Amino acid sequence: MTAKSYDVIIVGGGPAGISTALHLIQQNESWAERILILEKDRHPREKLCGGALVPSGEQMLSDLGLSVSVPFVRVRENRMIFQELMLSSKQDTMFLVTRRDEFDAWLSAMARERGAQIHEGEPVTSIDLGSDSVTVNTPSDQYSAKVLVGADGSKGMTRGAVGLRDRGRVARLLETLTPERESSPEFLEQFASFDFTPMTSGLQGYYWEFPSLIDGKPFMNRGVFDSRIISQRPHADLKGILAERMAAHDRSLEDYDLKGHPLRWFNPDSAFNCPNVLLVGDAAGADPMVGEGISSAIGYGKLAAEIIVEAFAASDFSFESYRDRLIKSPLGNNLLRKLMIAGIIYRDLGSDAWRKLWSEQRTVQSGGY
């Protein structure tokens, strides 16, 4: 079989992969014919995620000439809770809550409109690294490229297939959706809640409630995020914690579908690349503090596109500078800051010092989190 040749193959049609393609095409429209995106599923496909798009992500989309045109709830206030304490952060937009099946399908459609070639329903089965190129095999075809972008998420096969094995850390998440009334306070007052009280039960994270829309009807996205920053500690009972928090809101977990997924979080010591290969998005590492991944994914794509253009200009596909540039970039700085904060707040799990910090800052008006 003769491999079909492209300059860049992107494995994964989520925000990180599509962002990489969009940023390449933005630099030069001719990139549209030089890129192939391989997505194992077909849009719209289910994607477990709280769906929060923070302003930095919205701005990067705007810089691409895009405005979110799928249903969303605009959250104007974050309420961060610990037992009887609450920190409130307000601004015009704290984040947008989207449904990821709709958001990802829309973003993919925008890339198609700009000429990107996307093969949906075509999973990658194996990857072979050559001396100066990469060969990608699927059930139906074979492709080769100078550059492979692994954008296939926390559980993606690209990392292992190209030999990038490391001690990356993985957070755990459980979530469910409950139908609500339009008159629910979260919708009327446009707020979302991050409840850190379960830290006293060993959770290295929080319980969340995000107002959401499904087919135009109000739902609450409820879930538990466990960062596992301190990996030596026992695993928290996520299902038990979620059931307890939902019971406090007169909801029984047994009445709703429960879904879980891992999330690889950013660690500067991780492997992000090898010759001819870059990892982006959750495959590289998401926010370790709250697990936000959409805006990070878009940022990864922007940086990857810059580096890919430079690689072709210099005919150098070693990507030796990728890690350093990632860490020094605004994206990397933000992820490192979140890693540091996560290490601080999740280490003490509700200690007196942690409570004192909150009590001294009971009401805070800020520009984000």
CSV table of C-alpha atoms in Angstrom, one decimal:
chain,number,residue,atom,x,y,z
A,1,MET,CA,0.0,0.0,0.0
A,2,THR,CA,1.3,3.4,-1.0
A,3,ALA,CA,0.9,5.9,1.8
A,4,LYS,CA,-0.9,9.2,1.0
A,5,SER,CA,1.4,12.1,1.8
A,6,TYR,CA,0.6,15.2,3.8
A,7,ASP,CA,2.8,17.7,5.5
A,8,VAL,CA,0.9,17.5,8.8
A,9,ILE,CA,-1.3,14.8,10.2
A,10,ILE,CA,-3.3,15.7,13.3
A,11,VAL,CA,-4.7,12.8,15.3
A,12,GLY,CA,-7.8,14.0,17.1
A,13,GLY,CA,-10.6,16.3,16.0
A,14,GLY,CA,-11.2,18.1,19.3
A,15,PRO,CA,-10.4,21.7,20.2
A,16,ALA,CA,-6.6,21.1,20.4
A,17,GLY,CA,-6.4,19.4,17.0
A,18,ILE,CA,-8.8,21.8,15.3
A,19,SER,CA,-7.1,24.8,16.8
A,20,THR,CA,-3.7,23.6,15.4
A,21,ALA,CA,-5.3,23.4,11.9
A,22,LEU,CA,-7.1,26.7,12.2
A,23,HIS,CA,-4.0,28.6,13.3
A,24,LEU,CA,-2.0,27.1,10.5
A,25,ILE,CA,-4.6,28.0,7.9
A,26,GLN,CA,-4.8,31.5,9.5
A,27,GLN,CA,-1.1,32.0,8.8
A,28,ASN,CA,-1.5,30.8,5.2
A,29,GLU,CA,-4.6,29.4,3.4
A,30,SER,CA,-2.4,26.9,1.5
A,31,TRP,CA,-2.0,24.9,4.7
A,32,ALA,CA,-5.6,23.7,4.3
A,33,GLU,CA,-4.4,21.3,1.6
A,34,ARG,CA,-1.3,20.2,3.5
A,35,ILE,CA,-3.1,19.0,6.6
A,36,LEU,CA,-5.1,15.9,7.4
A,37,ILE,CA,-7.1,15.5,10.6
A,38,LEU,CA,-8.1,12.0,11.7
A,39,GLU,CA,-11.0,11.7,14.2
A,40,LYS,CA,-12.0,8.3,15.4
A,41,ASP,CA,-15.6,9.2,16.0
A,42,ARG,CA,-18.1,11.3,14.1
A,43,HIS,CA,-19.3,14.7,15.2
A,44,PRO,CA,-21.3,15.4,17.2
A,45,ARG,CA,-19.8,12.8,19.5
A,46,GLU,CA,-20.2,12.5,23.2
A,47,LYS,CA,-17.4,14.2,25.2
A,48,LEU,CA,-17.5,14.2,29.0
A,49,CYS,CA,-16.6,17.6,30.2
A,50,GLY,CA,-18.0,20.5,32.3
A,51,GLY,CA,-17.9,22.5,29.1
A,52,ALA,CA,-16.4,25.7,30.6
A,53,LEU,CA,-14.8,28.1,28.1
A,54,VAL,CA,-13.0,30.9,29.9
A,55,PRO,CA,-12.4,34.4,28.4
A,56,SER,CA,-8.9,33.6,27.2
A,57,GLY,CA,-10.2,30.8,25.1
A,58,GLU,CA,-13.0,33.0,23.8
A,59,GLN,CA,-10.5,35.7,22.9
A,60,MET,CA,-8.3,33.2,21.0
A,61,LEU,CA,-11.4,32.1,19.0
A,62,SER,CA,-12.1,35.8,18.3
A,63,ASP,CA,-8.5,36.2,17.0
A,64,LEU,CA,-9.3,33.4,14.6
A,65,GLY,CA,-12.4,35.3,13.4
A,66,LEU,CA,-14.8,33.0,15.3
A,67,SER,CA,-17.6,33.7,17.7
A,68,VAL,CA,-19.1,30.8,19.7
A,69,SER,CA,-22.4,30.0,17.9
A,70,VAL,CA,-23.7,27.0,19.8
A,71,PRO,CA,-26.0,27.3,22.8
A,72,PHE,CA,-24.3,28.3,26.0
A,73,VAL,CA,-24.9,29.7,29.5
A,74,ARG,CA,-22.9,32.8,30.4
A,75,VAL,CA,-21.7,32.5,34.0
A,76,ARG,CA,-21.0,35.9,35.6
A,77,GLU,CA,-20.2,34.8,39.1
A,78,ASN,CA,-18.0,32.0,40.6
A,79,ARG,CA,-18.9,30.9,44.1
A,80,MET,CA,-16.1,29.0,45.7
A,81,ILE,CA,-17.3,27.3,48.9
A,82,PHE,CA,-15.7,25.6,51.9
A,83,GLN,CA,-18.2,24.6,54.6
A,84,GLU,CA,-19.7,27.9,55.8
A,85,LEU,CA,-17.2,30.1,53.9
A,86,MET,CA,-17.7,31.5,50.4
A,87,LEU,CA,-15.5,33.4,48.1
A,88,SER,CA,-17.4,35.2,45.3
A,89,SER,CA,-15.7,36.3,42.0
A,90,LYS,CA,-17.7,38.4,39.6
A,91,GLN,CA,-17.2,39.9,36.1
A,92,ASP,CA,-19.2,40.2,32.9
A,93,THR,CA,-18.1,36.7,31.8
A,94,MET,CA,-16.4,34.3,34.2
A,95,PHE,CA,-16.9,31.5,31.6
A,96,LEU,CA,-19.4,30.1,29.0
A,97,VAL,CA,-20.9,26.7,29.7
A,98,THR,CA,-21.2,24.8,26.4
A,99,ARG,CA,-22.1,21.2,25.6
A,100,ARG,CA,-18.9,19.6,24.3
A,101,ASP,CA,-20.6,17.5,21.6
A,102,GLU,CA,-22.1,20.7,20.1
A,103,PHE,CA,-19.0,22.9,20.7
A,104,ASP,CA,-16.6,20.4,19.1
A,105,ALA,CA,-18.9,19.8,16.1
A,106,TRP,CA,-19.2,23.5,15.5
A,107,LEU,CA,-15.4,24.1,15.7
A,108,SER,CA,-14.8,21.2,13.4
A,109,ALA,CA,-17.4,22.6,10.9
A,110,MET,CA,-15.5,26.0,11.0
A,111,ALA,CA,-12.3,24.3,10.1
A,112,ARG,CA,-14.0,22.5,7.2
A,113,GLU,CA,-15.4,25.8,6.0
A,114,ARG,CA,-11.8,27.0,5.8
A,115,GLY,CA,-10.7,24.0,3.8
A,116,ALA,CA,-9.4,21.6,6.4
A,117,GLN,CA,-9.6,18.0,5.5
A,118,ILE,CA,-11.1,16.0,8.3
A,119,HIS,CA,-11.7,12.2,8.1
A,120,GLU,CA,-14.3,11.3,10.8
A,121,GLY,CA,-14.9,7.7,11.8
A,122,GLU,CA,-11.3,6.8,11.0
A,123,PRO,CA,-9.3,5.7,14.1
A,124,VAL,CA,-5.6,5.4,14.1
A,125,THR,CA,-4.5,1.8,14.6
A,126,SER,CA,-0.7,2.2,14.6
A,127,ILE,CA,2.1,4.8,14.1
A,128,ASP,CA,5.5,4.2,12.7
A,129,LEU,CA,8.4,6.6,13.2
A,130,GLY,CA,10.8,6.9,10.3
A,131,SER,CA,14.1,8.7,10.0
A,132,ASP,CA,12.5,11.9,8.7
A,133,SER,CA,8.7,11.2,8.6
A,134,VAL,CA,5.8,9.5,10.3
A,135,THR,CA,3.5,6.8,8.9
A,136,VAL,CA,0.0,6.6,10.3
A,137,ASN,CA,-2.2,3.5,9.7
A,138,THR,CA,-6.0,3.3,9.9
A,139,PRO,CA,-8.4,0.4,9.2
A,140,SER,CA,-9.0,1.9,5.7
A,141,ASP,CA,-5.7,3.6,4.6
A,142,GLN,CA,-2.1,4.6,5.3
A,143,TYR,CA,-0.7,8.1,5.5
A,144,SER,CA,2.7,9.7,5.8
A,145,ALA,CA,3.7,13.2,7.0
A,146,LYS,CA,6.7,15.2,8.1
A,147,VAL,CA,4.8,16.2,11.3
A,148,LEU,CA,2.4,14.3,13.5
A,149,VAL,CA,0.3,16.2,16.0
A,150,GLY,CA,-1.0,14.1,18.8
A,151,ALA,CA,-4.3,15.7,19.9
A,152,ASP,CA,-6.1,12.6,20.9
A,153,GLY,CA,-6.7,13.4,24.6
A,154,SER,CA,-5.7,11.9,28.0
A,155,LYS,CA,-6.3,8.3,26.9
A,156,GLY,CA,-5.1,8.8,23.3
A,157,MET,CA,-2.8,6.2,21.7
A,158,THR,CA,-0.3,8.7,20.1
A,159,ARG,CA,1.8,9.2,23.2
A,160,GLY,CA,2.5,5.5,23.7
A,161,ALA,CA,2.7,4.7,20.0
A,162,VAL,CA,5.6,7.0,19.5
A,163,GLY,CA,7.4,6.0,22.7
A,164,LEU,CA,6.7,9.1,24.8
A,165,ARG,CA,6.2,7.3,28.1
A,166,ASP,CA,6.6,9.2,31.4
A,167,ARG,CA,5.3,9.6,34.9
A,168,GLY,CA,2.4,11.9,33.9
A,169,ARG,CA,-0.3,12.3,36.5
A,170,VAL,CA,-4.0,11.7,36.0
A,171,ALA,CA,-6.9,13.4,37.7
A,172,ARG,CA,-10.3,11.6,38.1
A,173,LEU,CA,-13.7,13.1,37.3
A,174,LEU,CA,-17.3,11.9,37.7
A,175,GLU,CA,-20.2,13.9,36.3
A,176,THR,CA,-24.0,13.7,35.7
A,177,LEU,CA,-26.7,15.9,34.4
A,178,THR,CA,-30.0,16.8,36.2
A,179,PRO,CA,-33.0,18.6,34.6
A,180,GLU,CA,-33.7,21.9,36.3
A,181,ARG,CA,-36.2,24.8,36.2
A,182,GLU,CA,-35.5,28.0,34.3
A,183,SER,CA,-36.2,29.7,37.6
A,184,SER,CA,-33.3,28.0,39.3
A,185,PRO,CA,-31.1,30.5,41.0
A,186,GLU,CA,-28.1,29.4,39.0
A,187,PHE,CA,-29.8,30.4,35.8
A,188,LEU,CA,-31.5,33.6,37.1
A,189,GLU,CA,-28.3,34.8,38.9
A,190,GLN,CA,-25.9,33.3,36.3
A,191,PHE,CA,-23.5,31.7,38.8
A,192,ALA,CA,-21.6,28.5,39.1
A,193,SER,CA,-20.4,26.8,42.3
A,194,PHE,CA,-17.1,25.1,43.2
A,195,ASP,CA,-17.6,23.4,46.6
A,196,PHE,CA,-14.3,22.4,48.2
A,197,THR,CA,-15.9,21.1,51.4
A,198,PRO,CA,-15.3,17.4,50.3
A,199,MET,CA,-11.6,18.1,50.8
A,200,THR,CA,-12.3,17.2,54.4
A,201,SER,CA,-13.2,13.7,53.1
A,202,GLY,CA,-9.9,13.3,51.3
A,203,LEU,CA,-10.9,14.8,48.0
A,204,GLN,CA,-8.0,16.7,46.3
A,205,GLY,CA,-10.5,18.9,44.4
A,206,TYR,CA,-14.1,20.0,44.5
A,207,TYR,CA,-17.7,19.4,43.7
A,208,TRP,CA,-19.1,21.5,40.9
A,209,GLU,CA,-22.5,22.8,39.7
A,210,PHE,CA,-22.6,24.4,36.2
A,211,PRO,CA,-25.9,25.6,34.7
A,212,SER,CA,-26.2,24.1,31.2
A,213,LEU,CA,-28.5,23.9,28.2
A,214,ILE,CA,-29.5,20.7,26.4
A,215,ASP,CA,-31.8,21.2,23.4
A,216,GLY,CA,-32.7,24.5,24.9
A,217,LYS,CA,-33.8,23.1,28.2
A,218,PRO,CA,-32.0,23.9,31.5
A,219,PHE,CA,-29.9,21.2,33.1
A,220,MET,CA,-27.3,21.3,35.9
A,221,ASN,CA,-23.9,19.7,35.1
A,222,ARG,CA,-22.8,18.3,38.5
A,223,GLY,CA,-19.5,16.6,39.1
A,224,VAL,CA,-16.5,15.8,41.2
A,225,PHE,CA,-12.9,16.6,40.3
A,226,ASP,CA,-10.1,14.8,42.1
A,227,SER,CA,-6.7,16.2,41.0
A,228,ARG,CA,-4.6,13.4,42.7
A,229,ILE,CA,-1.8,16.0,43.1
A,230,ILE,CA,-0.6,14.1,46.1
A,231,SER,CA,-0.6,10.6,44.5
A,232,GLN,CA,0.5,8.8,47.7
A,233,ARG,CA,-2.7,9.5,49.5
A,234,PRO,CA,-5.7,7.1,49.4
A,235,HIS,CA,-8.2,7.5,46.6
A,236,ALA,CA,-11.3,9.5,47.7
A,237,ASP,CA,-14.7,7.9,47.3
A,238,LEU,CA,-15.8,10.0,44.3
A,239,LYS,CA,-19.2,8.3,43.9
A,240,GLY,CA,-20.0,8.7,47.6
A,241,ILE,CA,-18.9,12.3,47.6
A,242,LEU,CA,-21.0,13.1,44.5
A,243,ALA,CA,-24.0,11.3,46.0
A,244,GLU,CA,-23.7,13.2,49.3
A,245,ARG,CA,-23.4,16.6,47.7
A,246,MET,CA,-26.3,15.9,45.4
A,247,ALA,CA,-28.4,14.7,48.3
A,248,ALA,CA,-27.8,18.1,49.9
A,249,HIS,CA,-29.6,19.6,46.9
A,250,ASP,CA,-32.4,17.1,47.0
A,251,ARG,CA,-31.1,15.0,44.2
A,252,SER,CA,-30.5,11.2,44.3
A,253,LEU,CA,-27.5,10.1,42.3
A,254,GLU,CA,-29.2,6.8,41.6
A,255,ASP,CA,-31.8,8.6,39.5
A,256,TYR,CA,-29.3,9.8,36.9
A,257,ASP,CA,-26.7,8.4,34.5
A,258,LEU,CA,-23.2,8.7,36.0
A,259,LYS,CA,-20.1,8.9,33.8
A,260,GLY,CA,-16.4,9.1,34.6
A,261,HIS,CA,-13.2,9.9,32.8
A,262,PRO,CA,-9.5,10.5,33.6
A,263,LEU,CA,-7.7,13.8,32.8
A,264,ARG,CA,-4.0,14.0,32.3
A,265,TRP,CA,-2.8,17.2,33.9
A,266,PHE,CA,0.2,19.4,33.0
A,267,ASN,CA,3.5,18.5,34.5
A,268,PRO,CA,6.7,20.3,33.2
A,269,ASP,CA,8.7,17.1,33.5
A,270,SER,CA,6.4,15.3,31.1
A,271,ALA,CA,7.5,14.4,27.6
A,272,PHE,CA,5.8,16.6,25.0
A,273,ASN,CA,7.6,15.8,21.8
A,274,CYS,CA,10.1,13.7,19.9
A,275,PRO,CA,11.4,14.2,16.3
A,276,ASN,CA,8.5,14.8,13.9
A,277,VAL,CA,5.9,14.6,16.7
A,278,LEU,CA,4.2,17.2,19.0
A,279,LEU,CA,1.6,16.5,21.7
A,280,VAL,CA,-1.1,19.1,22.3
A,281,GLY,CA,-4.2,19.6,24.5
A,282,ASP,CA,-5.1,16.9,27.1
A,283,ALA,CA,-2.5,14.6,25.5
A,284,ALA,CA,0.1,17.0,26.7
A,285,GLY,CA,-1.6,18.1,29.9
A,286,ALA,CA,-4.5,20.2,31.1
A,287,ASP,CA,-5.1,22.5,34.1
A,288,PRO,CA,-4.2,20.6,37.3
A,289,MET,CA,-6.1,22.9,39.6
A,290,VAL,CA,-9.6,22.9,38.3
A,291,GLY,CA,-9.3,20.6,35.3
A,292,GLU,CA,-10.3,23.3,32.7
A,293,GLY,CA,-9.2,22.0,29.3
A,294,ILE,CA,-10.9,23.8,26.4
A,295,SER,CA,-9.0,27.1,26.5
A,296,SER,CA,-5.7,25.3,27.2
A,297,ALA,CA,-6.4,23.1,24.1
A,298,ILE,CA,-6.9,26.1,21.9
A,299,GLY,CA,-3.7,27.7,23.3
A,300,TYR,CA,-1.7,24.5,22.6
A,301,GLY,CA,-2.9,24.6,19.0
A,302,LYS,CA,-1.8,28.2,18.6
A,303,LEU,CA,1.7,27.5,19.9
A,304,ALA,CA,2.0,24.2,17.9
A,305,ALA,CA,1.1,26.0,14.6
A,306,GLU,CA,3.8,28.6,15.2
A,307,ILE,CA,6.4,25.9,15.8
A,308,ILE,CA,5.3,23.9,12.8
A,309,VAL,CA,5.6,26.8,10.4
A,310,GLU,CA,9.1,27.5,11.7
A,311,ALA,CA,10.0,23.8,11.4
A,312,PHE,CA,9.1,23.8,7.7
A,313,ALA,CA,10.9,27.1,7.1
A,314,ALA,CA,14.1,25.7,8.6
A,315,SER,CA,13.6,22.1,7.5
A,316,ASP,CA,14.2,21.1,11.1
A,317,PHE,CA,11.6,18.7,12.6
A,318,SER,CA,13.5,17.8,15.8
A,319,PHE,CA,11.1,20.1,17.8
A,320,GLU,CA,13.8,20.3,20.5
A,321,SER,CA,12.6,23.7,21.6
A,322,TYR,CA,9.0,22.8,22.1
A,323,ARG,CA,9.1,22.0,25.8
A,324,ASP,CA,11.0,25.2,26.7
A,325,ARG,CA,8.8,27.3,24.5
A,326,LEU,CA,5.7,25.7,26.0
A,327,ILE,CA,6.8,26.4,29.5
A,328,LYS,CA,7.8,30.0,28.8
A,329,SER,CA,4.6,30.8,26.8
A,330,PRO,CA,1.5,32.4,28.4
A,331,LEU,CA,-0.2,29.0,28.3
A,332,GLY,CA,2.7,27.3,30.1
A,333,ASN,CA,3.0,30.1,32.6
A,334,ASN,CA,-0.7,29.7,33.4
A,335,LEU,CA,-0.5,25.9,33.7
A,336,LEU,CA,2.6,26.2,36.0
A,337,ARG,CA,0.8,28.7,38.2
A,338,LYS,CA,-2.2,26.4,38.4
A,339,LEU,CA,0.1,23.5,39.3
A,340,MET,CA,1.7,25.5,42.1
A,341,ILE,CA,-1.7,26.6,43.5
A,342,ALA,CA,-3.0,23.1,43.3
A,343,GLY,CA,0.0,21.8,45.2
A,344,ILE,CA,-0.7,24.3,48.0
A,345,ILE,CA,-4.5,24.1,48.4
A,346,TYR,CA,-4.9,20.3,47.9
A,347,ARG,CA,-2.0,19.4,50.2
A,348,ASP,CA,-3.6,20.5,53.4
A,349,LEU,CA,-7.1,19.2,52.7
A,350,GLY,CA,-9.1,21.6,54.9
A,351,SER,CA,-6.6,22.4,57.5
A,352,ASP,CA,-7.0,25.3,59.9
A,353,ALA,CA,-4.5,27.3,57.9
A,354,TRP,CA,-6.6,26.8,54.7
A,355,ARG,CA,-9.8,27.8,56.5
A,356,LYS,CA,-8.0,30.9,57.9
A,357,LEU,CA,-7.0,32.0,54.4
A,358,TRP,CA,-10.6,31.7,53.2
A,359,SER,CA,-12.0,33.5,56.2
A,360,GLU,CA,-9.7,36.5,55.6
A,361,GLN,CA,-10.9,36.7,52.0
A,362,ARG,CA,-14.5,35.8,52.4
A,363,THR,CA,-15.7,38.1,49.6
A,364,VAL,CA,-13.4,38.7,46.8
A,365,GLN,CA,-14.1,40.5,43.5
A,366,SER,CA,-11.5,39.4,40.9
A,367,GLY,CA,-10.9,39.0,37.3
A,368,GLY,CA,-11.0,35.2,37.1
A,369,TYR,CA,-9.6,32.1,38.6
